Amino acid sequence: LNNVELSSRWYPGGGLYRPVRLILSGESAIDTWGVSITTPEVSESKATVQAQVALREGSADGLEAQLEVLDAGGKAVASGGRLSHTLTLDRPALWSPESPSLYTLVTRVLGGGKVIDENRTRFGVRSIAFSRENGFQLNGKTRKFKGVCLHHDLGPLGAAVNEAAISRQIRIMKDMGCDAIRTSHNMPSTMMMDLCDSLGMLVMAESFDSWM
């Protein structure tokens, strides 16, 4: 919360201006940023989903895991039983700005046959590639970025994150024909990234505004 002097080229806002959560759990739990999901192989007929789950330091040994992938309607379409597991989706709904389909990975950690922690992570199934010949490709198709540079604040509304206002910004940009956002020049909020996922925006996330 310390708004350090000269920490940015402009006033970035100070205080609690993004959502804060208090997480209550036992000593054994999924780490706060412990769920990682990638889609290393993607086609219209099949996709592999690589899920890796890290437990909080100090968690008990011998814990078991249950992984379940739900489609947009909440139907289970894949499952696994390890903290590091490769799942297969048949005929996946691929994510794109035109069709921002999302799945949910439900991760449950069990000890003594009881669920001791649960995490839900939304993700899109897509492939990304760059080459000199084809440029940027999403799901095997070449496309150009049609984007904007967007500061983390909400203009006259200030730096406090407001879900309705961010959603309005993105929808206006979509109506303009935009499909990408460069978060100049701050780490975007989790809420911002979630909305970009669900509304169909490619994102180039910048972490810092600091040059020497």
mmCIF file of C-alpha atoms in Angstrom:
data_model
loop_
_atom_site.group_PDB
_atom_site.id
_atom_site.type_symbol
_atom_site.label_atom_id
_atom_site.label_comp_id
_atom_site.label_asym_id
_atom_site.label_seq_id
_atom_site.Cartn_x
_atom_site.Cartn_y
_atom_site.Cartn_z
ATOM 1 C CA LEU A 1 0.000 0.000 0.000
ATOM 2 C CA ASN A 2 3.050 2.269 0.163
ATOM 3 C CA ASN A 3 2.863 4.652 -2.810
ATOM 4 C CA VAL A 4 6.594 5.151 -3.260
ATOM 5 C CA GLU A 5 7.691 8.523 -4.618
ATOM 6 C CA LEU A 6 8.989 8.462 -8.214
ATOM 7 C CA SER A 7 7.816 4.870 -8.654
ATOM 8 C CA SER A 8 6.154 5.743 -11.956
ATOM 9 C CA ARG A 9 6.108 8.452 -14.617
ATOM 10 C CA TRP A 10 2.589 9.344 -13.497
ATOM 11 C CA TYR A 11 0.401 8.894 -10.424
ATOM 12 C CA PRO A 12 -0.566 5.198 -10.502
ATOM 13 C CA GLY A 13 -3.041 5.351 -7.608
ATOM 14 C CA GLY A 14 -2.527 4.334 -3.992
ATOM 15 C CA GLY A 15 -4.334 2.313 -1.351
ATOM 16 C CA LEU A 16 -6.570 -0.704 -1.868
ATOM 17 C CA TYR A 17 -7.698 -0.287 -5.475
ATOM 18 C CA ARG A 18 -8.011 -3.950 -6.449
ATOM 19 C CA PRO A 19 -10.049 -6.778 -4.886
ATOM 20 C CA VAL A 20 -8.584 -8.303 -1.729
ATOM 21 C CA ARG A 21 -9.453 -11.782 -0.448
ATOM 22 C CA LEU A 22 -8.804 -13.419 2.898
ATOM 23 C CA ILE A 23 -8.208 -17.137 2.308
ATOM 24 C CA LEU A 24 -8.795 -19.458 5.264
ATOM 25 C CA SER A 25 -7.413 -22.993 5.029
ATOM 26 C CA GLY A 26 -5.568 -25.676 6.926
ATOM 27 C CA GLU A 27 -1.808 -26.128 6.809
ATOM 28 C CA SER A 28 -2.150 -28.457 3.796
ATOM 29 C CA ALA A 29 -3.584 -26.542 0.853
ATOM 30 C CA ILE A 30 -3.116 -25.632 -2.811
ATOM 31 C CA ASP A 31 -0.640 -22.777 -3.170
ATOM 32 C CA THR A 32 -2.186 -19.379 -3.962
ATOM 33 C CA TRP A 33 -0.761 -19.391 -7.513
ATOM 34 C CA GLY A 34 -0.210 -23.129 -7.572
ATOM 35 C CA VAL A 35 -2.399 -24.247 -10.496
ATOM 36 C CA SER A 36 -0.723 -24.106 -13.909
ATOM 37 C CA ILE A 37 -2.534 -25.126 -17.110
ATOM 38 C CA THR A 38 -1.118 -25.374 -20.624
ATOM 39 C CA THR A 39 -2.473 -26.839 -23.855
ATOM 40 C CA PRO A 40 0.640 -28.181 -25.635
ATOM 41 C CA GLU A 41 -1.221 -30.055 -28.404
ATOM 42 C CA VAL A 42 -4.323 -28.574 -29.990
ATOM 43 C CA SER A 43 -6.419 -29.498 -32.999
ATOM 44 C CA GLU A 44 -10.098 -29.414 -33.857
ATOM 45 C CA SER A 45 -10.385 -33.133 -33.097
ATOM 46 C CA LYS A 46 -8.329 -33.400 -29.901
ATOM 47 C CA ALA A 47 -6.387 -31.357 -27.348
ATOM 48 C CA THR A 48 -4.091 -32.228 -24.479
ATOM 49 C CA VAL A 49 -4.349 -30.251 -21.251
ATOM 50 C CA GLN A 50 -1.290 -30.303 -19.011
ATOM 51 C CA ALA A 51 -2.250 -29.501 -15.406
ATOM 52 C CA GLN A 52 0.330 -29.022 -12.666
ATOM 53 C CA VAL A 53 -0.670 -28.307 -9.066
ATOM 54 C CA ALA A 54 1.741 -27.029 -6.409
ATOM 55 C CA LEU A 55 0.859 -27.395 -2.743
ATOM 56 C CA ARG A 56 1.687 -24.846 -0.093
ATOM 57 C CA GLU A 57 5.037 -25.321 1.600
ATOM 58 C CA GLY A 58 4.579 -27.451 4.704
ATOM 59 C CA SER A 59 1.669 -29.487 3.319
ATOM 60 C CA ALA A 60 1.439 -33.079 4.543
ATOM 61 C CA ASP A 61 2.983 -35.928 2.575
ATOM 62 C CA GLY A 62 0.918 -38.574 0.820
ATOM 63 C CA LEU A 63 -1.963 -36.332 -0.233
ATOM 64 C CA GLU A 64 -4.083 -37.415 -3.183
ATOM 65 C CA ALA A 65 -5.614 -35.330 -5.946
ATOM 66 C CA GLN A 66 -8.708 -35.300 -8.116
ATOM 67 C CA LEU A 67 -8.706 -33.260 -11.333
ATOM 68 C CA GLU A 68 -11.862 -32.680 -13.357
ATOM 69 C CA VAL A 69 -12.380 -30.556 -16.479
ATOM 70 C CA LEU A 70 -15.832 -29.019 -16.951
ATOM 71 C CA ASP A 71 -17.080 -27.523 -20.209
ATOM 72 C CA ALA A 72 -18.939 -24.207 -20.429
ATOM 73 C CA GLY A 73 -22.184 -25.943 -19.448
ATOM 74 C CA GLY A 74 -20.663 -27.531 -16.342
ATOM 75 C CA LYS A 75 -20.442 -31.046 -17.814
ATOM 76 C CA ALA A 76 -17.392 -33.136 -16.865
ATOM 77 C CA VAL A 77 -15.391 -33.908 -20.023
ATOM 78 C CA ALA A 78 -12.086 -35.218 -18.574
ATOM 79 C CA SER A 79 -10.649 -36.307 -15.233
ATOM 80 C CA GLY A 80 -7.376 -37.388 -13.627
ATOM 81 C CA GLY A 81 -5.906 -38.381 -10.303
ATOM 82 C CA ARG A 82 -2.463 -36.795 -9.889
ATOM 83 C CA LEU A 83 -1.076 -33.351 -9.012
ATOM 84 C CA SER A 84 0.708 -33.408 -12.381
ATOM 85 C CA HIS A 85 -1.511 -34.875 -15.057
ATOM 86 C CA THR A 86 -2.102 -34.740 -18.810
ATOM 87 C CA LEU A 87 -5.786 -34.788 -19.736
ATOM 88 C CA THR A 88 -7.319 -35.301 -23.183
ATOM 89 C CA LEU A 89 -10.281 -33.401 -24.610
ATOM 90 C CA ASP A 90 -12.121 -34.752 -27.648
ATOM 91 C CA ARG A 91 -13.384 -32.188 -30.176
ATOM 92 C CA PRO A 92 -12.479 -29.225 -27.930
ATOM 93 C CA ALA A 93 -14.145 -25.824 -28.170
ATOM 94 C CA LEU A 94 -11.152 -23.693 -29.164
ATOM 95 C CA TRP A 95 -10.660 -20.232 -27.657
ATOM 96 C CA SER A 96 -10.424 -17.233 -29.973
ATOM 97 C CA PRO A 97 -11.488 -13.567 -29.827
ATOM 98 C CA GLU A 98 -14.473 -14.479 -32.005
ATOM 99 C CA SER A 99 -15.409 -17.499 -29.872
ATOM 100 C CA PRO A 100 -13.982 -17.140 -26.328
ATOM 101 C CA SER A 101 -14.903 -20.618 -25.089
ATOM 102 C CA LEU A 102 -13.667 -21.454 -21.579
ATOM 103 C CA TYR A 103 -13.288 -24.638 -19.580
ATOM 104 C CA THR A 104 -12.935 -25.003 -15.801
ATOM 105 C CA LEU A 105 -10.382 -27.203 -14.066
ATOM 106 C CA VAL A 106 -11.633 -28.314 -10.649
ATOM 107 C CA THR A 107 -8.717 -29.386 -8.445
ATOM 108 C CA ARG A 108 -9.436 -31.231 -5.217
ATOM 109 C CA VAL A 109 -6.773 -32.290 -2.713
ATOM 110 C CA LEU A 110 -7.681 -35.182 -0.452
ATOM 111 C CA GLY A 111 -6.229 -36.381 2.815
ATOM 112 C CA GLY A 112 -7.549 -39.453 4.570
ATOM 113 C CA GLY A 113 -10.315 -39.735 1.990
ATOM 114 C CA LYS A 114 -11.647 -36.233 2.709
ATOM 115 C CA VAL A 115 -11.415 -33.095 0.561
ATOM 116 C CA ILE A 116 -9.122 -30.639 2.360
ATOM 117 C CA ASP A 117 -8.880 -27.990 -0.370
ATOM 118 C CA GLU A 118 -10.497 -27.172 -3.716
ATOM 119 C CA ASN A 119 -9.564 -24.767 -6.506
ATOM 120 C CA ARG A 120 -11.415 -23.772 -9.681
ATOM 121 C CA THR A 121 -9.402 -22.396 -12.599
ATOM 122 C CA ARG A 122 -10.889 -21.253 -15.901
ATOM 123 C CA PHE A 123 -8.827 -21.693 -19.063
ATOM 124 C CA GLY A 124 -9.088 -21.636 -22.815
ATOM 125 C CA VAL A 125 -7.861 -24.300 -25.211
ATOM 126 C CA ARG A 126 -5.756 -22.693 -27.942
ATOM 127 C CA SER A 127 -2.418 -22.938 -29.740
ATOM 128 C CA ILE A 128 -0.064 -20.006 -30.293
ATOM 129 C CA ALA A 129 2.852 -19.920 -32.731
ATOM 130 C CA PHE A 130 5.216 -17.387 -34.310
ATOM 131 C CA SER A 131 7.290 -17.853 -37.458
ATOM 132 C CA ARG A 132 9.032 -15.711 -40.053
ATOM 133 C CA GLU A 133 6.908 -17.212 -42.801
ATOM 134 C CA ASN A 134 3.469 -17.001 -41.160
ATOM 135 C CA GLY A 135 3.819 -14.348 -38.453
ATOM 136 C CA PHE A 136 1.527 -14.862 -35.464
ATOM 137 C CA GLN A 137 -0.830 -17.825 -35.583
ATOM 138 C CA LEU A 138 -3.727 -18.626 -33.278
ATOM 139 C CA ASN A 139 -5.093 -22.167 -33.593
ATOM 140 C CA GLY A 140 -3.067 -22.637 -36.761
ATOM 141 C CA LYS A 141 -4.439 -19.535 -38.517
ATOM 142 C CA THR A 142 -2.400 -16.411 -39.256
ATOM 143 C CA ARG A 143 -3.842 -13.166 -37.909
ATOM 144 C CA LYS A 144 -2.681 -9.628 -37.197
ATOM 145 C CA PHE A 145 -3.170 -7.923 -33.850
ATOM 146 C CA LYS A 146 -5.771 -5.153 -33.949
ATOM 147 C CA GLY A 147 -5.194 -3.663 -30.535
ATOM 148 C CA VAL A 148 -4.765 -0.731 -28.221
ATOM 149 C CA CYS A 149 -2.478 0.341 -25.374
ATOM 150 C CA LEU A 150 -4.593 0.581 -22.231
ATOM 151 C CA HIS A 151 -3.527 1.998 -18.879
ATOM 152 C CA HIS A 152 -4.659 0.191 -15.747
ATOM 153 C CA ASP A 153 -6.908 3.001 -14.496
ATOM 154 C CA LEU A 154 -10.430 3.771 -15.657
ATOM 155 C CA GLY A 155 -9.923 7.336 -16.802
ATOM 156 C CA PRO A 156 -12.042 9.791 -14.781
ATOM 157 C CA LEU A 157 -13.247 6.924 -12.558
ATOM 158 C CA GLY A 158 -9.740 6.476 -11.134
ATOM 159 C CA ALA A 159 -7.535 3.485 -10.362
ATOM 160 C CA ALA A 160 -10.058 1.471 -8.311
ATOM 161 C CA VAL A 161 -10.987 -1.680 -10.224
ATOM 162 C CA ASN A 162 -14.644 -1.754 -11.260
ATOM 163 C CA GLU A 163 -15.835 -4.880 -13.060
ATOM 164 C CA ALA A 164 -18.728 -3.193 -14.869
ATOM 165 C CA ALA A 165 -16.497 -0.359 -16.102
ATOM 166 C CA ILE A 166 -13.745 -2.697 -17.333
ATOM 167 C CA SER A 167 -16.336 -4.848 -19.105
ATOM 168 C CA ARG A 168 -17.751 -1.700 -20.740
ATOM 169 C CA GLN A 169 -14.266 -0.663 -21.941
ATOM 170 C CA ILE A 170 -13.614 -4.063 -23.493
ATOM 171 C CA ARG A 171 -17.029 -4.244 -25.159
ATOM 172 C CA ILE A 172 -16.536 -0.789 -26.703
ATOM 173 C CA MET A 173 -13.142 -1.876 -28.030
ATOM 174 C CA LYS A 174 -14.648 -5.077 -29.432
ATOM 175 C CA ASP A 175 -17.297 -3.002 -31.218
ATOM 176 C CA MET A 176 -14.423 -0.937 -32.695
ATOM 177 C CA GLY A 177 -12.909 -4.095 -34.146
ATOM 178 C CA CYS A 178 -10.135 -4.547 -31.572
ATOM 179 C CA ASP A 179 -8.976 -8.000 -30.531
ATOM 180 C CA ALA A 180 -5.884 -7.236 -28.400
ATOM 181 C CA ILE A 181 -4.778 -5.135 -25.414
ATOM 182 C CA ARG A 182 -1.274 -4.114 -24.369
ATOM 183 C CA THR A 183 -1.443 -3.307 -20.652
ATOM 184 C CA SER A 184 0.733 -0.218 -20.747
ATOM 185 C CA HIS A 185 2.585 -0.170 -18.466
ATOM 186 C CA ASN A 186 1.428 -1.988 -15.364
ATOM 187 C CA MET A 187 0.637 -5.539 -14.262
ATOM 188 C CA PRO A 188 -3.094 -5.965 -15.006
ATOM 189 C CA SER A 189 -5.525 -7.019 -12.306
ATOM 190 C CA THR A 190 -6.760 -10.601 -12.174
ATOM 191 C CA MET A 191 -10.262 -9.242 -12.799
ATOM 192 C CA MET A 192 -9.047 -7.593 -16.016
ATOM 193 C CA MET A 193 -7.465 -10.814 -17.241
ATOM 194 C CA ASP A 194 -10.578 -12.850 -16.413
ATOM 195 C CA LEU A 195 -12.749 -10.427 -18.380
ATOM 196 C CA CYS A 196 -10.382 -10.542 -21.364
ATOM 197 C CA ASP A 197 -10.576 -14.342 -21.271
ATOM 198 C CA SER A 198 -14.368 -14.400 -21.170
ATOM 199 C CA LEU A 199 -14.990 -11.559 -23.659
ATOM 200 C CA GLY A 200 -12.327 -12.566 -26.189
ATOM 201 C CA MET A 201 -9.282 -10.295 -25.962
ATOM 202 C CA LEU A 202 -5.673 -11.222 -26.640
ATOM 203 C CA VAL A 203 -3.377 -9.637 -24.036
ATOM 204 C CA MET A 204 0.261 -8.583 -23.942
ATOM 205 C CA ALA A 205 0.820 -8.059 -20.217
ATOM 206 C CA GLU A 206 3.502 -5.603 -19.155
ATOM 207 C CA SER A 207 4.774 -5.965 -15.599
ATOM 208 C CA PHE A 208 6.569 -2.705 -14.898
ATOM 209 C CA ASP A 209 6.841 0.942 -15.847
ATOM 210 C CA SER A 210 10.510 1.505 -15.098
ATOM 211 C CA TRP A 211 13.361 2.306 -17.400
ATOM 212 C CA MET A 212 16.971 3.091 -16.448
#
